Amino acid sequence: PAKNRIVGSLLNKTLPPRAREILVNLGKVGDRLDLPVYAVGGFVRDLLLGSENRDVDVTVEGDGILFAETFAAEFGCRVKSHEKFGTAVLVFPDGHKIDVASTRLEYYVSPGALPTVERSSLRMDLYRRDFTVNTLAIQLNAASFGLLIDFFGAYRDLHDGVIRVLHNLSFVEDPTRVFRAIRFEQRLHFRIARHTENLIKNAVKMDFLEKLGGRRLLAELVQILKEKEPLSAVWRLESLGLLRFIHPALEASPPSHDLMEEARDVISWFELLFLERRYERWVVYFLALCDSLSSEAFEGACARLALNVHFQEKLKEMRRSAEERMANMEKRLSQQGRLENNEIYYFFKGLSVEVLLYRMAKSGNPELKRCISLYFTKLDSVRTSIDGTDLQRIGVPPGPRYREILDAVLSAKLNGVVFSKEEEIALAKSYLR
Ligand code: ATP
């Protein structure tokens, strides 16, 4: 009863009214179809922890697709159903989505009788989940709206901050849970239960993770690297001996903590400065994580993770090219002391944001860092005001001269020698003579 009072008040007070209204409506549709309906999993976990989670997962004891279609018809949602899995996605007019699942079908064949189809209970369904903290359900039907259902001691584990599997074969059944355990542990500032940690160690020893497909391993790694604060999870991967499943060389030459921390700082600097800019943060961490690897080993890691071939090639090439350019740049810097803006521009042009941020984190040379920062903040976006048509108009004969002149004008603009379009045209004309 005490738990239910807490859930009731959380549903009333912390949920935005619109979210609560949707839950109530889900319950009403369940009532009409005479189906028990529950909010389950991460949503309930986060509700109890007081953190926002807009992803509501709903489980229906019965035909979830019928449920979703009825709900959609009444509330103007679109439905995407997967008959085979008994699941559906409700898409609201504002784009918000709710996943609906049915407790799974079980087929029983009793001797001498026709096969009967029954639905497994909610309990069986929740038992298939990864950790106790993800097994909570809240009933949504009107008569018991807000009733907390806790089969596996999840409330206690949430209270104590413990990540615990439901049974001993959990990691054998699905080795990705090893990574999920670490991700939740670090995100929620929980602790993996001792027995669960022993099961992880056992899975590592027995090489269960060797069998994990590249794409699934990648998905888990990416999810970890996309967390707000991924470093503690990375060090947990390291101390549990899990990095070797990405590449064995990561055990012999482990990632540098200093570099990873620098990467984190560079990332927060960049995100503060360029709120809108789209880039893949996890790639910066991935490059930093693999910094100690030779080209061959890096290639091996990319292949192990089954990265998209095109992306793999691009990443390898950028990593190599950045290395070369940085070396050249260091040399120029030591010869000249400082570089002109146009030199900086052409050194970095064509390198991705991710590779540049990684190099920025890696470089111990403050002047080089300043150059990369200047490139991001100013140089990268500089364009000439004139283009080919302007050159045509002033009588430049068609040919490779166009590119040369436009590059020269861009360099002058980068270096602050020309500002206005008139000045650019005057400069272009001077090349004609
Ligand atoms: P997040 O906030 O990271 O999205 P979540 O708990 O919503 O956390 P999802 O990955 O969206 O996590 O998974 C939804 C639910 O499905 C989880 O609560 C979990 O119980 C279950 N689940 C996901 N992956 C597994 C797995 N590998 N084994 C068992 N259950 C899983």
Tab-separated table of C-alpha atoms and ligand atoms in Angstrom:
chain	number	residue	atom	x	y	z
A	1	PRO	CA	0.000	0.000	0.000
A	2	ALA	CA	2.811	2.432	0.837
A	3	LYS	CA	4.483	1.763	-2.513
A	4	ASN	CA	1.194	2.357	-4.281
A	5	ARG	CA	0.675	5.656	-2.527
A	6	ILE	CA	4.097	6.701	-3.737
A	7	VAL	CA	3.355	5.628	-7.302
A	8	GLY	CA	-0.014	7.375	-7.166
A	9	SER	CA	1.545	10.613	-6.095
A	10	LEU	CA	4.333	10.316	-8.683
A	11	LEU	CA	1.750	9.758	-11.413
A	12	ASN	CA	-0.225	12.759	-10.181
A	13	LYS	CA	2.553	15.169	-9.386
A	14	THR	CA	5.654	14.491	-11.422
A	15	LEU	CA	4.143	13.397	-14.722
A	16	PRO	CA	3.168	16.175	-17.085
A	17	PRO	CA	-0.676	16.285	-17.229
A	18	ARG	CA	-0.667	15.281	-20.893
A	19	ALA	CA	1.373	12.129	-20.175
A	20	ARG	CA	-0.928	11.197	-17.323
A	21	GLU	CA	-3.970	11.703	-19.509
A	22	ILE	CA	-2.533	9.296	-22.087
A	23	LEU	CA	-1.967	6.646	-19.407
A	24	VAL	CA	-5.534	7.061	-18.185
A	25	ASN	CA	-6.845	6.728	-21.740
A	26	LEU	CA	-4.780	3.595	-22.320
A	27	GLY	CA	-6.432	2.125	-19.231
A	28	LYS	CA	-9.913	3.091	-20.446
A	29	VAL	CA	-9.413	1.387	-23.789
A	30	GLY	CA	-8.177	-1.685	-21.893
A	31	ASP	CA	-11.343	-1.619	-19.785
A	32	ARG	CA	-13.538	-1.424	-22.835
A	33	LEU	CA	-11.832	-4.441	-24.421
A	34	ASP	CA	-11.658	-6.207	-21.082
A	35	LEU	CA	-7.866	-6.413	-21.310
A	36	PRO	CA	-5.424	-5.762	-18.475
A	37	VAL	CA	-2.990	-3.002	-19.537
A	38	TYR	CA	0.286	-2.026	-17.900
A	39	ALA	CA	3.049	0.532	-18.276
A	40	VAL	CA	6.265	-1.447	-17.894
A	41	GLY	CA	10.042	-1.351	-17.852
A	42	GLY	CA	12.264	1.722	-18.137
A	43	PHE	CA	9.370	4.153	-17.847
A	44	VAL	CA	8.334	2.790	-14.456
A	45	ARG	CA	11.937	2.555	-13.298
A	46	ASP	CA	12.581	6.182	-14.155
A	47	LEU	CA	9.268	7.356	-12.741
A	48	LEU	CA	10.218	5.873	-9.373
A	49	LEU	CA	13.708	7.339	-9.609
A	50	GLY	CA	12.263	10.739	-10.406
A	51	SER	CA	13.991	11.021	-13.779
A	52	GLU	CA	12.149	11.930	-16.928
A	53	ASN	CA	11.503	9.189	-19.468
A	54	ARG	CA	9.151	9.930	-22.321
A	55	ASP	CA	9.327	6.405	-23.734
A	56	VAL	CA	6.291	4.630	-22.376
A	57	ASP	CA	6.226	0.898	-23.014
A	58	VAL	CA	2.865	-0.748	-22.638
A	59	THR	CA	2.159	-4.439	-22.176
A	60	VAL	CA	-1.287	-5.877	-22.739
A	61	GLU	CA	-2.338	-9.223	-21.303
A	62	GLY	CA	-4.034	-10.364	-24.487
A	63	ASP	CA	-4.180	-9.056	-28.026
A	64	GLY	CA	-1.942	-5.982	-28.009
A	65	ILE	CA	-2.514	-5.288	-31.692
A	66	LEU	CA	-6.284	-5.141	-31.327
A	67	PHE	CA	-5.722	-2.906	-28.320
A	68	ALA	CA	-3.411	-0.571	-30.262
A	69	GLU	CA	-5.788	-0.367	-33.216
A	70	THR	CA	-8.744	0.446	-30.974
A	71	PHE	CA	-6.766	3.105	-29.129
A	72	ALA	CA	-5.497	4.600	-32.377
A	73	ALA	CA	-8.973	4.820	-33.912
A	74	GLU	CA	-10.267	6.690	-30.901
A	75	PHE	CA	-7.357	9.049	-30.309
A	76	GLY	CA	-6.251	9.817	-33.861
A	77	CYS	CA	-2.950	7.917	-33.771
A	78	ARG	CA	-1.313	5.917	-36.512
A	79	VAL	CA	-0.450	2.264	-35.765
A	80	LYS	CA	2.364	0.141	-37.065
A	81	SER	CA	1.791	-3.488	-36.157
A	82	HIS	CA	4.038	-6.527	-36.266
A	83	GLU	CA	1.649	-9.450	-36.293
A	84	LYS	CA	4.452	-11.939	-35.889
A	85	PHE	CA	5.567	-10.490	-32.581
A	86	GLY	CA	2.197	-9.257	-31.373
A	87	THR	CA	3.629	-5.769	-31.046
A	88	ALA	CA	2.527	-2.381	-32.301
A	89	VAL	CA	3.736	1.188	-32.226
A	90	LEU	CA	1.251	3.976	-31.601
A	91	VAL	CA	2.295	7.213	-33.265
A	92	PHE	CA	0.558	10.333	-31.969
A	93	PRO	CA	-0.134	13.309	-34.235
A	94	ASP	CA	2.774	15.180	-32.587
A	95	GLY	CA	5.151	12.319	-33.462
A	96	HIS	CA	5.311	10.893	-29.962
A	97	LYS	CA	5.421	7.090	-29.899
A	98	ILE	CA	4.270	4.375	-27.531
A	99	ASP	CA	5.331	0.749	-27.918
A	100	VAL	CA	2.656	-1.813	-27.240
A	101	ALA	CA	3.488	-5.472	-26.604
A	102	SER	CA	1.307	-8.496	-25.938
A	103	THR	CA	2.288	-10.992	-23.313
A	104	ARG	CA	3.533	-13.767	-25.504
A	105	LEU	CA	1.534	-16.600	-26.915
A	106	GLU	CA	2.331	-20.038	-25.597
A	107	TYR	CA	1.131	-23.184	-27.299
A	108	TYR	CA	0.258	-26.183	-25.183
A	109	VAL	CA	-0.434	-29.527	-26.730
A	110	SER	CA	-1.995	-31.928	-24.296
A	111	PRO	CA	-2.230	-35.571	-25.292
A	112	GLY	CA	-5.560	-36.526	-26.771
A	113	ALA	CA	-6.774	-32.964	-26.991
A	114	LEU	CA	-6.641	-30.227	-29.600
A	115	PRO	CA	-3.742	-27.821	-29.231
A	116	THR	CA	-4.782	-24.942	-27.045
A	117	VAL	CA	-3.465	-21.453	-27.258
A	118	GLU	CA	-2.960	-19.512	-24.104
A	119	ARG	CA	-1.294	-16.314	-23.223
A	120	SER	CA	1.532	-16.380	-20.794
A	121	SER	CA	1.056	-14.169	-17.831
A	122	LEU	CA	2.576	-10.773	-17.248
A	123	ARG	CA	4.877	-12.408	-14.746
A	124	MET	CA	6.376	-14.752	-17.341
A	125	ASP	CA	6.804	-11.824	-19.658
A	126	LEU	CA	8.650	-9.711	-17.137
A	127	TYR	CA	10.812	-12.663	-16.170
A	128	ARG	CA	12.390	-12.467	-19.643
A	129	ARG	CA	13.785	-9.043	-18.947
A	130	ASP	CA	17.363	-8.145	-18.255
A	131	PHE	CA	17.444	-6.780	-14.693
A	132	THR	CA	15.081	-6.624	-11.767
A	133	VAL	CA	14.920	-2.818	-11.921
A	134	ASN	CA	13.341	-3.139	-15.377
A	135	THR	CA	10.614	-5.561	-14.318
A	136	LEU	CA	8.202	-3.182	-12.627
A	137	ALA	CA	4.732	-2.679	-14.048
A	138	ILE	CA	2.005	-0.181	-13.253
A	139	GLN	CA	-1.555	-1.183	-13.999
A	140	LEU	CA	-3.500	1.358	-16.052
A	141	ASN	CA	-7.062	-0.017	-15.964
A	142	ALA	CA	-9.349	2.411	-14.148
A	143	ALA	CA	-10.233	0.168	-11.218
A	144	SER	CA	-6.588	-0.338	-10.279
A	145	PHE	CA	-4.938	2.662	-11.934
A	146	GLY	CA	-1.481	3.179	-10.470
A	147	LEU	CA	-1.181	-0.255	-8.875
A	148	LEU	CA	2.493	-1.175	-8.723
A	149	ILE	CA	3.281	-4.755	-9.686
A	150	ASP	CA	6.597	-6.014	-8.432
A	151	PHE	CA	7.245	-9.738	-8.899
A	152	PHE	CA	11.011	-9.792	-8.483
A	153	GLY	CA	11.954	-7.419	-5.703
A	154	ALA	CA	12.557	-4.544	-8.091
A	155	TYR	CA	11.338	-1.874	-5.699
A	156	ARG	CA	13.892	-2.910	-3.102
A	157	ASP	CA	16.685	-3.025	-5.715
A	158	LEU	CA	15.746	0.428	-6.973
A	159	HIS	CA	15.771	1.664	-3.416
A	160	ASP	CA	19.156	0.047	-2.698
A	161	GLY	CA	20.630	1.009	-6.075
A	162	VAL	CA	21.335	-2.516	-7.257
A	163	ILE	CA	21.500	-4.008	-10.770
A	164	ARG	CA	20.622	-7.677	-10.543
A	165	VAL	CA	19.818	-10.314	-13.160
A	166	LEU	CA	16.752	-12.486	-12.735
A	167	HIS	CA	18.485	-15.836	-13.071
A	168	ASN	CA	21.917	-17.429	-13.425
A	169	LEU	CA	21.715	-18.063	-17.158
A	170	SER	CA	20.825	-14.494	-18.023
A	171	PHE	CA	24.190	-13.583	-19.597
A	172	VAL	CA	24.425	-16.925	-21.379
A	173	GLU	CA	21.001	-16.305	-22.845
A	174	ASP	CA	21.973	-12.840	-24.018
A	175	PRO	CA	25.542	-11.577	-23.583
A	176	THR	CA	24.578	-8.012	-24.555
A	177	ARG	CA	23.169	-7.776	-21.053
A	178	VAL	CA	26.734	-7.555	-19.751
A	179	PHE	CA	27.046	-4.181	-21.459
A	180	ARG	CA	23.562	-3.140	-20.462
A	181	ALA	CA	24.351	-3.936	-16.821
A	182	ILE	CA	27.348	-1.630	-16.911
A	183	ARG	CA	25.474	1.100	-18.746
A	184	PHE	CA	22.619	1.141	-16.235
A	185	GLU	CA	24.962	0.822	-13.276
A	186	GLN	CA	26.954	3.870	-14.297
A	187	ARG	CA	24.045	5.945	-15.530
A	188	LEU	CA	21.952	5.429	-12.431
A	189	HIS	CA	24.944	5.455	-10.065
A	190	PHE	CA	23.941	1.970	-8.944
A	191	ARG	CA	26.063	-1.048	-8.144
A	192	ILE	CA	25.969	-4.390	-9.954
A	193	ALA	CA	25.031	-7.006	-7.324
A	194	ARG	CA	27.930	-9.214	-6.277
A	195	HIS	CA	26.426	-12.413	-7.615
A	196	THR	CA	25.540	-10.699	-10.906
A	197	GLU	CA	29.107	-9.401	-11.165
A	198	ASN	CA	30.396	-12.927	-10.637
A	199	LEU	CA	28.151	-14.111	-13.450
A	200	ILE	CA	29.659	-11.408	-15.668
A	201	LYS	CA	33.175	-12.499	-14.737
A	202	ASN	CA	32.215	-16.031	-15.537
A	203	ALA	CA	30.790	-15.002	-18.922
A	204	VAL	CA	34.073	-13.205	-19.663
A	205	LYS	CA	36.118	-16.224	-18.630
A	206	MET	CA	34.025	-18.586	-20.693
A	207	ASP	CA	34.287	-16.305	-23.762
A	208	PHE	CA	30.521	-16.051	-24.200
A	209	LEU	CA	31.072	-12.602	-25.597
A	210	GLU	CA	33.259	-13.943	-28.365
A	211	LYS	CA	30.104	-15.308	-29.921
A	212	LEU	CA	28.293	-12.022	-29.826
A	213	GLY	CA	27.700	-10.715	-33.362
A	214	GLY	CA	29.539	-7.566	-34.413
A	215	ARG	CA	26.455	-5.476	-34.953
A	216	ARG	CA	25.039	-6.267	-31.552
A	217	LEU	CA	28.369	-5.557	-29.893
A	218	LEU	CA	28.578	-2.265	-31.778
A	219	ALA	CA	25.054	-1.301	-30.761
A	220	GLU	CA	25.927	-1.835	-27.103
A	221	LEU	CA	29.217	0.033	-27.330
A	222	VAL	CA	27.562	2.939	-29.126
A	223	GLN	CA	24.838	3.101	-26.493
A	224	ILE	CA	27.485	3.304	-23.801
A	225	LEU	CA	29.459	5.968	-25.651
A	226	LYS	CA	26.269	7.969	-26.202
A	227	GLU	CA	25.550	8.199	-22.493
A	228	LYS	CA	25.920	11.655	-20.981
A	229	GLU	CA	28.950	10.576	-18.938
A	230	PRO	CA	30.329	7.470	-20.616
A	231	LEU	CA	33.819	7.332	-19.102
A	232	SER	CA	33.058	5.521	-15.865
A	233	ALA	CA	31.296	2.810	-17.903
A	234	VAL	CA	34.335	2.524	-20.174
A	235	TRP	CA	36.593	2.008	-17.152
A	236	ARG	CA	34.193	-0.592	-15.854
A	237	LEU	CA	34.426	-2.369	-19.225
A	238	GLU	CA	38.168	-2.197	-18.875
A	239	SER	CA	38.363	-3.510	-15.328
A	240	LEU	CA	36.028	-6.389	-16.117
A	241	GLY	CA	38.225	-7.345	-19.076
A	242	LEU	CA	35.564	-6.602	-21.673
A	243	LEU	CA	37.541	-4.340	-23.991
A	244	ARG	CA	39.336	-7.320	-25.455
A	245	PHE	CA	36.118	-8.371	-27.134
A	246	ILE	CA	36.378	-5.214	-29.239
A	247	HIS	CA	40.012	-5.947	-29.988
A	248	PRO	CA	42.544	-8.065	-28.077
A	249	ALA	CA	45.155	-5.299	-28.415
A	250	LEU	CA	43.020	-3.084	-26.198
A	251	GLU	CA	44.037	-5.307	-23.316
A	252	ALA	CA	47.764	-5.180	-24.061
A	253	SER	CA	47.746	-1.426	-24.735
A	254	PRO	CA	44.769	-0.076	-22.815
A	255	PRO	CA	43.167	3.259	-23.658
A	256	SER	CA	44.677	6.298	-22.002
A	257	HIS	CA	42.560	7.750	-19.217
A	258	ASP	CA	44.042	11.181	-19.821
A	259	LEU	CA	43.107	11.111	-23.491
A	260	MET	CA	39.556	9.963	-22.772
A	261	GLU	CA	39.164	12.751	-20.225
A	262	GLU	CA	40.551	15.278	-22.680
A	263	ALA	CA	38.057	13.982	-25.243
A	264	ARG	CA	35.247	14.525	-22.756
A	265	ASP	CA	36.397	18.118	-22.109
A	266	VAL	CA	36.794	18.883	-25.798
A	267	ILE	CA	33.312	17.495	-26.440
A	268	SER	CA	31.700	19.673	-23.794
A	269	TRP	CA	33.558	22.709	-25.113
A	270	PHE	CA	32.382	21.957	-28.633
A	271	GLU	CA	28.772	21.317	-27.646
A	272	LEU	CA	28.599	24.508	-25.642
A	273	LEU	CA	29.890	26.485	-28.583
A	274	PHE	CA	27.960	24.758	-31.348
A	275	LEU	CA	24.658	23.725	-29.845
A	276	GLU	CA	23.078	23.126	-33.198
A	277	ARG	CA	25.861	21.322	-34.975
A	278	ARG	CA	25.138	17.688	-35.728
A	279	TYR	CA	27.920	15.207	-35.212
A	280	GLU	CA	28.432	11.765	-33.689
A	281	ARG	CA	29.816	12.153	-30.225
A	282	TRP	CA	30.347	8.427	-29.824
A	283	VAL	CA	32.778	8.449	-32.763
A	284	VAL	CA	35.052	10.912	-30.950
A	285	TYR	CA	35.109	8.608	-27.924
A	286	PHE	CA	35.588	5.574	-30.128
A	287	LEU	CA	38.619	7.137	-31.843
A	288	ALA	CA	40.073	8.096	-28.473
A	289	LEU	CA	39.370	4.622	-27.111
A	290	CYS	CA	41.239	3.058	-30.030
A	291	ASP	CA	44.061	5.590	-30.046
A	292	SER	CA	46.651	3.068	-28.884
A	293	LEU	CA	45.839	0.677	-31.736
A	294	SER	CA	47.994	0.300	-34.833
A	295	SER	CA	46.295	0.797	-38.214
A	296	GLU	CA	45.924	-2.972	-38.552
A	297	ALA	CA	44.440	-3.368	-35.100
A	298	PHE	CA	42.121	-0.415	-35.672
A	299	GLU	CA	40.961	-2.046	-38.845
A	300	GLY	CA	40.436	-5.265	-36.902
A	301	ALA	CA	38.342	-3.470	-34.286
A	302	CYS	CA	36.176	-1.834	-36.976
A	303	ALA	CA	35.691	-5.203	-38.633
A	304	ARG	CA	34.877	-6.921	-35.328
A	305	LEU	CA	32.202	-4.300	-34.727
A	306	ALA	CA	30.890	-4.823	-38.267
A	307	LEU	CA	30.915	-1.100	-38.930
A	308	ASN	CA	29.376	-0.212	-42.244
A	309	VAL	CA	32.108	-0.787	-44.847
A	310	HIS	CA	31.885	2.690	-46.318
A	311	PHE	CA	32.055	4.261	-42.861
A	312	GLN	CA	34.957	1.971	-41.929
A	313	GLU	CA	36.951	3.137	-44.929
A	314	LYS	CA	36.207	6.763	-44.213
A	315	LEU	CA	37.187	6.436	-40.566
A	316	LYS	CA	40.457	4.661	-41.343
A	317	GLU	CA	41.367	7.168	-44.026
A	318	MET	CA	40.555	10.172	-41.819
A	319	ARG	CA	42.488	8.712	-38.915
A	320	ARG	CA	45.513	8.231	-41.149
A	321	SER	CA	45.187	11.553	-42.928
A	322	ALA	CA	44.733	13.466	-39.671
A	323	GLU	CA	47.885	11.859	-38.288
A	324	GLU	CA	49.862	12.952	-41.326
A	325	ARG	CA	48.448	16.472	-41.427
A	326	MET	CA	49.034	17.024	-37.720
A	327	ALA	CA	52.656	15.939	-38.105
A	328	ASN	CA	53.117	18.376	-40.997
A	329	MET	CA	51.431	21.089	-39.071
A	330	GLU	CA	53.626	20.558	-36.016
A	331	LYS	CA	56.624	20.828	-38.283
A	332	ARG	CA	55.410	24.076	-39.843
A	333	LEU	CA	54.601	25.443	-36.436
A	334	SER	CA	58.060	24.695	-35.122
A	335	GLN	CA	59.585	26.377	-38.184
A	336	GLN	CA	57.338	29.460	-38.302
A	337	GLY	CA	55.974	29.846	-34.792
A	338	ARG	CA	52.513	30.546	-36.098
A	339	LEU	CA	50.446	29.806	-39.167
A	340	GLU	CA	48.396	31.990	-41.467
A	341	ASN	CA	44.659	31.337	-41.377
A	342	ASN	CA	44.599	30.016	-44.931
A	343	GLU	CA	47.261	27.437	-44.049
A	344	ILE	CA	45.207	26.285	-41.066
A	345	TYR	CA	42.139	26.107	-43.255
A	346	TYR	CA	43.733	23.886	-45.866
A	347	PHE	CA	45.361	21.682	-43.240
A	348	PHE	CA	41.983	20.805	-41.763
A	349	LYS	CA	39.650	21.064	-44.722
A	350	GLY	CA	37.900	17.781	-45.458
A	351	LEU	CA	38.488	16.234	-42.030
A	352	SER	CA	35.323	15.364	-40.122
A	353	VAL	CA	34.336	17.124	-36.915
A	354	GLU	CA	34.763	13.840	-35.044
A	355	VAL	CA	38.340	13.287	-36.181
A	356	LEU	CA	39.250	16.898	-35.470
A	357	LEU	CA	37.841	16.748	-31.958
A	358	TYR	CA	39.738	13.541	-31.317
A	359	ARG	CA	42.964	15.146	-32.556
A	360	MET	CA	42.263	18.229	-30.511
A	361	ALA	CA	41.979	16.037	-27.423
A	362	LYS	CA	45.135	14.162	-28.375
A	363	SER	CA	47.318	17.136	-29.088
A	364	GLY	CA	49.444	18.348	-26.214
A	365	ASN	CA	50.452	21.402	-28.250
A	366	PRO	CA	48.374	24.407	-27.161
A	367	GLU	CA	49.057	26.259	-30.417
A	368	LEU	CA	47.743	23.337	-32.422
A	369	LYS	CA	44.664	23.248	-30.219
A	370	ARG	CA	44.183	26.941	-30.838
A	371	CYS	CA	44.366	26.319	-34.588
A	372	ILE	CA	41.676	23.620	-34.479
A	373	SER	CA	39.494	25.825	-32.329
A	374	LEU	CA	39.945	28.755	-34.736
A	375	TYR	CA	39.052	26.471	-37.626
A	376	PHE	CA	35.773	25.469	-35.948
A	377	THR	CA	34.796	28.877	-34.675
A	378	LYS	CA	35.742	30.964	-37.700
A	379	LEU	CA	37.535	29.543	-40.686
A	380	ASP	CA	35.425	26.524	-41.533
A	381	SER	CA	32.425	28.676	-42.467
A	382	VAL	CA	34.251	31.302	-44.529
A	383	ARG	CA	33.138	31.450	-48.160
A	384	THR	CA	33.994	33.864	-50.938
A	385	SER	CA	31.220	36.281	-51.897
A	386	ILE	CA	32.119	35.915	-55.550
A	387	ASP	CA	31.711	32.801	-57.642
A	388	GLY	CA	32.250	31.560	-61.191
A	389	THR	CA	29.644	33.877	-62.701
A	390	ASP	CA	31.446	36.907	-61.286
A	391	LEU	CA	34.703	35.687	-62.824
A	392	GLN	CA	32.962	35.176	-66.154
A	393	ARG	CA	31.606	38.690	-65.956
A	394	ILE	CA	35.055	40.227	-65.444
A	395	GLY	CA	36.313	38.207	-68.402
A	396	VAL	CA	38.248	35.267	-66.957
A	397	PRO	CA	38.520	32.702	-69.730
A	398	PRO	CA	36.991	29.345	-68.737
A	399	GLY	CA	39.473	26.763	-67.391
A	400	PRO	CA	41.430	25.741	-64.297
A	401	ARG	CA	42.193	29.409	-63.595
A	402	TYR	CA	38.724	29.703	-62.037
A	403	ARG	CA	39.608	27.356	-59.184
A	404	GLU	CA	43.013	28.979	-58.672
A	405	ILE	CA	41.597	32.485	-58.520
A	406	LEU	CA	38.709	31.523	-56.229
A	407	ASP	CA	41.156	29.737	-53.910
A	408	ALA	CA	43.430	32.761	-53.867
A	409	VAL	CA	40.478	35.033	-53.051
A	410	LEU	CA	39.354	32.645	-50.301
A	411	SER	CA	42.865	32.659	-48.823
A	412	ALA	CA	42.908	36.446	-48.841
A	413	LYS	CA	39.529	36.504	-47.143
A	414	LEU	CA	40.620	33.960	-44.518
A	415	ASN	CA	43.677	36.068	-43.772
A	416	GLY	CA	41.609	39.229	-43.446
A	417	VAL	CA	43.169	40.879	-46.515
A	418	VAL	CA	39.851	41.363	-48.296
A	419	PHE	CA	36.429	41.913	-46.731
A	420	SER	CA	33.822	43.137	-49.197
A	421	LYS	CA	32.642	41.685	-52.474
A	422	GLU	CA	34.144	44.706	-54.291
A	423	GLU	CA	37.517	43.957	-52.768
A	424	GLU	CA	37.206	40.314	-53.821
A	425	ILE	CA	36.431	41.377	-57.389
A	426	ALA	CA	39.323	43.810	-57.416
A	427	LEU	CA	41.637	41.045	-56.209
A	428	ALA	CA	40.326	38.627	-58.837
A	429	LYS	CA	40.942	41.265	-61.512
A	430	SER	CA	44.498	41.725	-60.323
A	431	TYR	CA	45.140	38.055	-61.123
A	432	LEU	CA	43.961	38.659	-64.656
A	433	ARG	CA	46.719	41.075	-65.367
B	1	ATP	P1	16.911	3.484	-21.956
B	1	ATP	O1	16.603	4.612	-21.045
B	1	ATP	O2	18.366	3.244	-22.135
B	1	ATP	O3	16.123	3.477	-23.229
B	1	ATP	P2	15.213	1.282	-21.270
B	1	ATP	O4	15.081	0.535	-19.992
B	1	ATP	O5	14.017	1.953	-21.814
B	1	ATP	O6	16.425	2.229	-21.075
B	1	ATP	P3	15.498	-0.227	-23.730
B	1	ATP	O7	16.797	-0.639	-24.300
B	1	ATP	O8	14.669	0.749	-24.451
B	1	ATP	O9	15.845	0.238	-22.272
B	1	ATP	O10	14.669	-1.534	-23.440
B	1	ATP	C1	13.318	-1.512	-23.000
B	1	ATP	C2	13.093	-2.646	-22.036
B	1	ATP	O11	13.309	-3.889	-22.692
B	1	ATP	C3	14.042	-2.593	-20.848
B	1	ATP	O12	13.418	-1.995	-19.741
B	1	ATP	C4	14.446	-4.019	-20.620
B	1	ATP	O13	13.791	-4.569	-19.531
B	1	ATP	C5	14.055	-4.764	-21.866
B	1	ATP	N1	15.274	-5.202	-22.562
B	1	ATP	C6	16.012	-4.522	-23.450
B	1	ATP	N2	17.076	-5.239	-23.876
B	1	ATP	C7	17.013	-6.406	-23.217
B	1	ATP	C8	17.814	-7.582	-23.223
B	1	ATP	N3	18.922	-7.662	-23.952
B	1	ATP	N4	17.413	-8.602	-22.447
B	1	ATP	C9	16.289	-8.513	-21.713
B	1	ATP	N5	15.516	-7.456	-21.656
B	1	ATP	C10	15.847	-6.392	-22.392
